[in-house]
Amino acid sequence: MKSSVKISDAVVRRLPVYLRFLNELNMRNVQTVSSQDLGLKLDLNPAQIRKDLAYFGEFGKKGIGYDVKYLIEKIRQILKLDQQINVALVGAGNLGHALCNYNAYFKDNMKITAVFDNHPSKVGTMINNLSVHPMSELARIVQEEQIRIGIITVPAPEAQHVANQFVEAGVEAILNFAPTIIKVPNELRVHHADFTIELFSLAYYLEEK
Amino acid sequence: MKSSVKISDAVVRRLPVYLRFLNELNMRNVQTVSSQDLGLKLDLNPAQIRKDLAYFGEFGKKGIGYDVKYLIEKIRQILKLDQQINVALVGAGNLGHALCNYNAYFKDNMKITAVFDNHPSKVGTMINNLSVHPMSELARIVQEEQIRIGIITVPAPEAQHVANQFVEAGVEAILNFAPTIIKVPNELRVHHADFTIELFSLAYYLEEK
């Protein structure tokens, strides 16, 4: 893998999709998989899949396919999931709880390790094994726990303020679930996870009535 | 708008992103917006934005930009959000609750109108104004309320079974939040909303350490 290669965002977004399916195959003890099988399962063109994976080296073998375990290892390396990445979450509401429950799925060294909320009824409560901290402790805990990614699950009007605090605390990337657009300095990466986008784009594919 | 034009999935996925930002502009009484401003705010190439919107007709005016209200109306038409679309949700856990809370944001005629769960402790409880029904009522209610989209927020091992019940009940599309891949007949559209995909693809953009 050449880490200097510039890979398009669309490809980077597909790698976790491959990874999820490969992990399912691995759990079922499947050893190899063809780009045809991957394409059928993931509703992608097999040629597209081969091209995506070829960015990172020659993983597949003609007529045999990809070694599942090896491909998992490679994609985890490429996505930097072979290192521990600590994540902080702000907003201990229903969505915050739901996301903390995902921790169990993270065999990939990426974990929510700290939860914050400013509401007195939330501070000090437990979500799974995580204690909810007040926002005043964000900067200190981000530093101490070397947290690199922040997740925002507060209501839209509070999202920008939380983003600012994440930026000051020194996180490198933000995943924003609030249904609003937040502004951060250019050197930070922000992904918006807005389920309305998936839902509204589904509507396009409904039959005309 | 020619509804017969085949538009790529990537374009369809960007339309709700445009719509969200345009709605924010409209709330602030902004009348027009240029593709440059849209591009800056949404981190997209202005030429890409003009190309996306040109699929649907000539909305913009050189040197003035797009009329915000008109563009909102057009995108809502294109996405079929100008009609009432009823949605059912299965899985009244934390994520299900969080999604029902989004109903307040839906000025776009797409609404979660029914919630289902098979757990005795959930059935009969209220989420906002919605009563949680047992799964045995799914088929009847989907028919009666003309529900066209199903949302799955159950744990991964139950997702396929719920999908099968949605298919039998006659929904046209499914939004799956369970971190697993589900299989449905080809005529149905499935979108996977997996926040781990956003999170894992963020990791790629972290600095090498």
Short mmCIF file of N, CA and C in Angstrom, two decimals, chain B residues 35-92:
data_model
loop_
_atom_site.label_atom_id
_atom_site.label_comp_id
_atom_site.label_asym_id
_atom_site.label_seq_id
_atom_site.Cartn_x
_atom_site.Cartn_y
_atom_site.Cartn_z
N SER B 35 -23.88 28.57 -7.41
CA SER B 35 -23.27 27.23 -7.29
C SER B 35 -21.94 27.33 -6.53
N GLN B 36 -21.28 28.49 -6.62
CA GLN B 36 -20.04 28.70 -5.84
C GLN B 36 -20.33 28.62 -4.34
N ASP B 37 -21.37 29.35 -3.91
CA ASP B 37 -21.72 29.32 -2.48
C ASP B 37 -22.13 27.92 -2.03
N LEU B 38 -22.94 27.28 -2.86
CA LEU B 38 -23.34 25.90 -2.55
C LEU B 38 -22.11 25.01 -2.41
N GLY B 39 -21.18 25.16 -3.37
CA GLY B 39 -19.98 24.33 -3.39
C GLY B 39 -19.13 24.54 -2.15
N LEU B 40 -18.95 25.83 -1.77
CA LEU B 40 -18.15 26.15 -0.58
C LEU B 40 -18.76 25.51 0.65
N LYS B 41 -20.06 25.69 0.79
CA LYS B 41 -20.74 25.22 1.99
C LYS B 41 -20.76 23.69 2.07
N LEU B 42 -20.94 23.06 0.91
CA LEU B 42 -21.13 21.61 0.90
C LEU B 42 -19.87 20.83 0.53
N ASP B 43 -18.78 21.57 0.32
CA ASP B 43 -17.51 20.94 -0.02
C ASP B 43 -17.63 20.11 -1.31
N LEU B 44 -18.28 20.71 -2.29
CA LEU B 44 -18.42 20.08 -3.60
C LEU B 44 -17.97 21.07 -4.68
N ASN B 45 -17.55 20.54 -5.79
CA ASN B 45 -17.15 21.36 -6.93
C ASN B 45 -18.38 22.07 -7.52
N PRO B 46 -18.33 23.41 -7.68
CA PRO B 46 -19.50 24.12 -8.23
C PRO B 46 -19.93 23.59 -9.60
N ALA B 47 -18.96 23.18 -10.42
CA ALA B 47 -19.31 22.64 -11.74
C ALA B 47 -20.12 21.35 -11.59
N GLN B 48 -19.75 20.56 -10.57
CA GLN B 48 -20.48 19.32 -10.28
C GLN B 48 -21.93 19.63 -9.89
N ILE B 49 -22.08 20.66 -9.07
CA ILE B 49 -23.42 21.05 -8.62
C ILE B 49 -24.27 21.52 -9.80
N ARG B 50 -23.67 22.36 -10.67
CA ARG B 50 -24.43 22.84 -11.85
C ARG B 50 -24.84 21.66 -12.73
N LYS B 51 -23.92 20.71 -12.87
CA LYS B 51 -24.20 19.53 -13.70
C LYS B 51 -25.32 18.69 -13.08
N ASP B 52 -25.25 18.49 -11.76
CA ASP B 52 -26.30 17.71 -11.06
C ASP B 52 -27.67 18.34 -11.31
N LEU B 53 -27.74 19.66 -11.14
CA LEU B 53 -29.04 20.33 -11.21
C LEU B 53 -29.52 20.47 -12.65
N ALA B 54 -28.58 20.47 -13.57
CA ALA B 54 -28.95 20.60 -14.98
C ALA B 54 -29.68 19.36 -15.51
N TYR B 55 -29.49 18.22 -14.82
CA TYR B 55 -30.23 17.01 -15.19
C TYR B 55 -31.73 17.28 -15.26
N PHE B 56 -32.17 18.20 -14.42
CA PHE B 56 -33.60 18.35 -14.19
C PHE B 56 -34.19 19.58 -14.85
N GLY B 57 -33.35 20.32 -15.54
CA GLY B 57 -33.85 21.52 -16.19
C GLY B 57 -32.97 22.72 -15.86
N GLU B 58 -33.29 23.84 -16.46
CA GLU B 58 -32.46 25.05 -16.28
C GLU B 58 -33.01 25.86 -15.11
N PHE B 59 -32.47 25.64 -13.93
CA PHE B 59 -32.97 26.33 -12.74
C PHE B 59 -32.24 27.64 -12.48
N GLY B 60 -30.94 27.67 -12.82
CA GLY B 60 -30.11 28.80 -12.44
C GLY B 60 -30.07 29.88 -13.50
N LYS B 61 -29.70 31.08 -13.07
CA LYS B 61 -29.50 32.18 -14.02
C LYS B 61 -28.08 32.68 -13.87
N LYS B 62 -27.39 32.85 -15.01
CA LYS B 62 -25.99 33.33 -15.00
C LYS B 62 -25.88 34.65 -14.23
N GLY B 63 -24.93 34.72 -13.29
CA GLY B 63 -24.67 35.97 -12.57
C GLY B 63 -25.62 36.23 -11.41
N ILE B 64 -26.71 35.47 -11.34
CA ILE B 64 -27.67 35.65 -10.24
C ILE B 64 -27.65 34.41 -9.35
N GLY B 65 -27.63 33.26 -9.98
CA GLY B 65 -27.64 32.01 -9.22
C GLY B 65 -29.01 31.37 -9.24
N TYR B 66 -29.25 30.54 -8.26
CA TYR B 66 -30.50 29.80 -8.19
C TYR B 66 -31.47 30.50 -7.25
N ASP B 67 -32.74 30.51 -7.62
CA ASP B 67 -33.79 30.98 -6.73
C ASP B 67 -34.03 29.87 -5.69
N VAL B 68 -33.82 30.21 -4.42
CA VAL B 68 -33.81 29.21 -3.36
C VAL B 68 -35.16 28.48 -3.28
N LYS B 69 -36.25 29.26 -3.21
CA LYS B 69 -37.58 28.65 -3.06
C LYS B 69 -37.92 27.75 -4.25
N TYR B 70 -37.59 28.24 -5.46
CA TYR B 70 -37.90 27.48 -6.66
C TYR B 70 -37.10 26.17 -6.70
N LEU B 71 -35.83 26.26 -6.31
CA LEU B 71 -34.97 25.07 -6.34
C LEU B 71 -35.44 24.05 -5.30
N ILE B 72 -35.86 24.52 -4.14
CA ILE B 72 -36.43 23.61 -3.12
C ILE B 72 -37.64 22.87 -3.68
N GLU B 73 -38.53 23.63 -4.33
CA GLU B 73 -39.73 23.03 -4.89
C GLU B 73 -39.38 21.98 -5.94
N LYS B 74 -38.41 22.31 -6.80
CA LYS B 74 -38.03 21.39 -7.88
C LYS B 74 -37.40 20.12 -7.33
N ILE B 75 -36.49 20.27 -6.36
CA ILE B 75 -35.82 19.09 -5.80
C ILE B 75 -36.85 18.22 -5.07
N ARG B 76 -37.79 18.85 -4.38
CA ARG B 76 -38.83 18.06 -3.71
C ARG B 76 -39.67 17.28 -4.73
N GLN B 77 -39.95 17.91 -5.85
CA GLN B 77 -40.67 17.20 -6.92
C GLN B 77 -39.87 16.01 -7.42
N ILE B 78 -38.60 16.27 -7.70
CA ILE B 78 -37.73 15.23 -8.26
C ILE B 78 -37.64 14.04 -7.32
N LEU B 79 -37.49 14.33 -6.02
CA LEU B 79 -37.37 13.27 -5.02
C LEU B 79 -38.73 12.70 -4.62
N LYS B 80 -39.81 13.24 -5.26
CA LYS B 80 -41.17 12.79 -4.96
C LYS B 80 -41.59 13.11 -3.52
N LEU B 81 -40.96 14.13 -2.95
CA LEU B 81 -41.32 14.54 -1.61
C LEU B 81 -42.48 15.53 -1.62
N ASP B 82 -43.04 15.77 -2.81
CA ASP B 82 -44.22 16.65 -2.90
C ASP B 82 -45.51 15.85 -2.70
N GLN B 83 -45.36 14.55 -2.45
CA GLN B 83 -46.52 13.73 -2.13
C GLN B 83 -46.35 13.18 -0.71
N GLN B 84 -47.42 12.75 -0.10
CA GLN B 84 -47.33 12.12 1.22
C GLN B 84 -46.75 10.73 1.07
N ILE B 85 -45.66 10.44 1.80
CA ILE B 85 -45.08 9.09 1.80
C ILE B 85 -45.03 8.59 3.24
N ASN B 86 -45.80 7.54 3.52
CA ASN B 86 -45.83 7.00 4.87
C ASN B 86 -44.75 5.95 5.06
N VAL B 87 -44.16 5.95 6.24
CA VAL B 87 -43.03 5.08 6.56
C VAL B 87 -43.35 4.31 7.83
N ALA B 88 -42.98 3.02 7.85
CA ALA B 88 -43.11 2.22 9.07
C ALA B 88 -41.73 1.90 9.61
N LEU B 89 -41.61 1.85 10.93
CA LEU B 89 -40.33 1.53 11.56
C LEU B 89 -40.48 0.30 12.43
N VAL B 90 -39.58 -0.66 12.29
CA VAL B 90 -39.58 -1.85 13.15
C VAL B 90 -38.35 -1.82 14.05
N GLY B 91 -38.57 -1.82 15.35
CA GLY B 91 -37.47 -1.82 16.31
C GLY B 91 -37.53 -0.57 17.18
N ALA B 92 -38.23 -0.67 18.32
CA ALA B 92 -38.48 0.52 19.14
C ALA B 92 -37.41 0.70 20.21
#
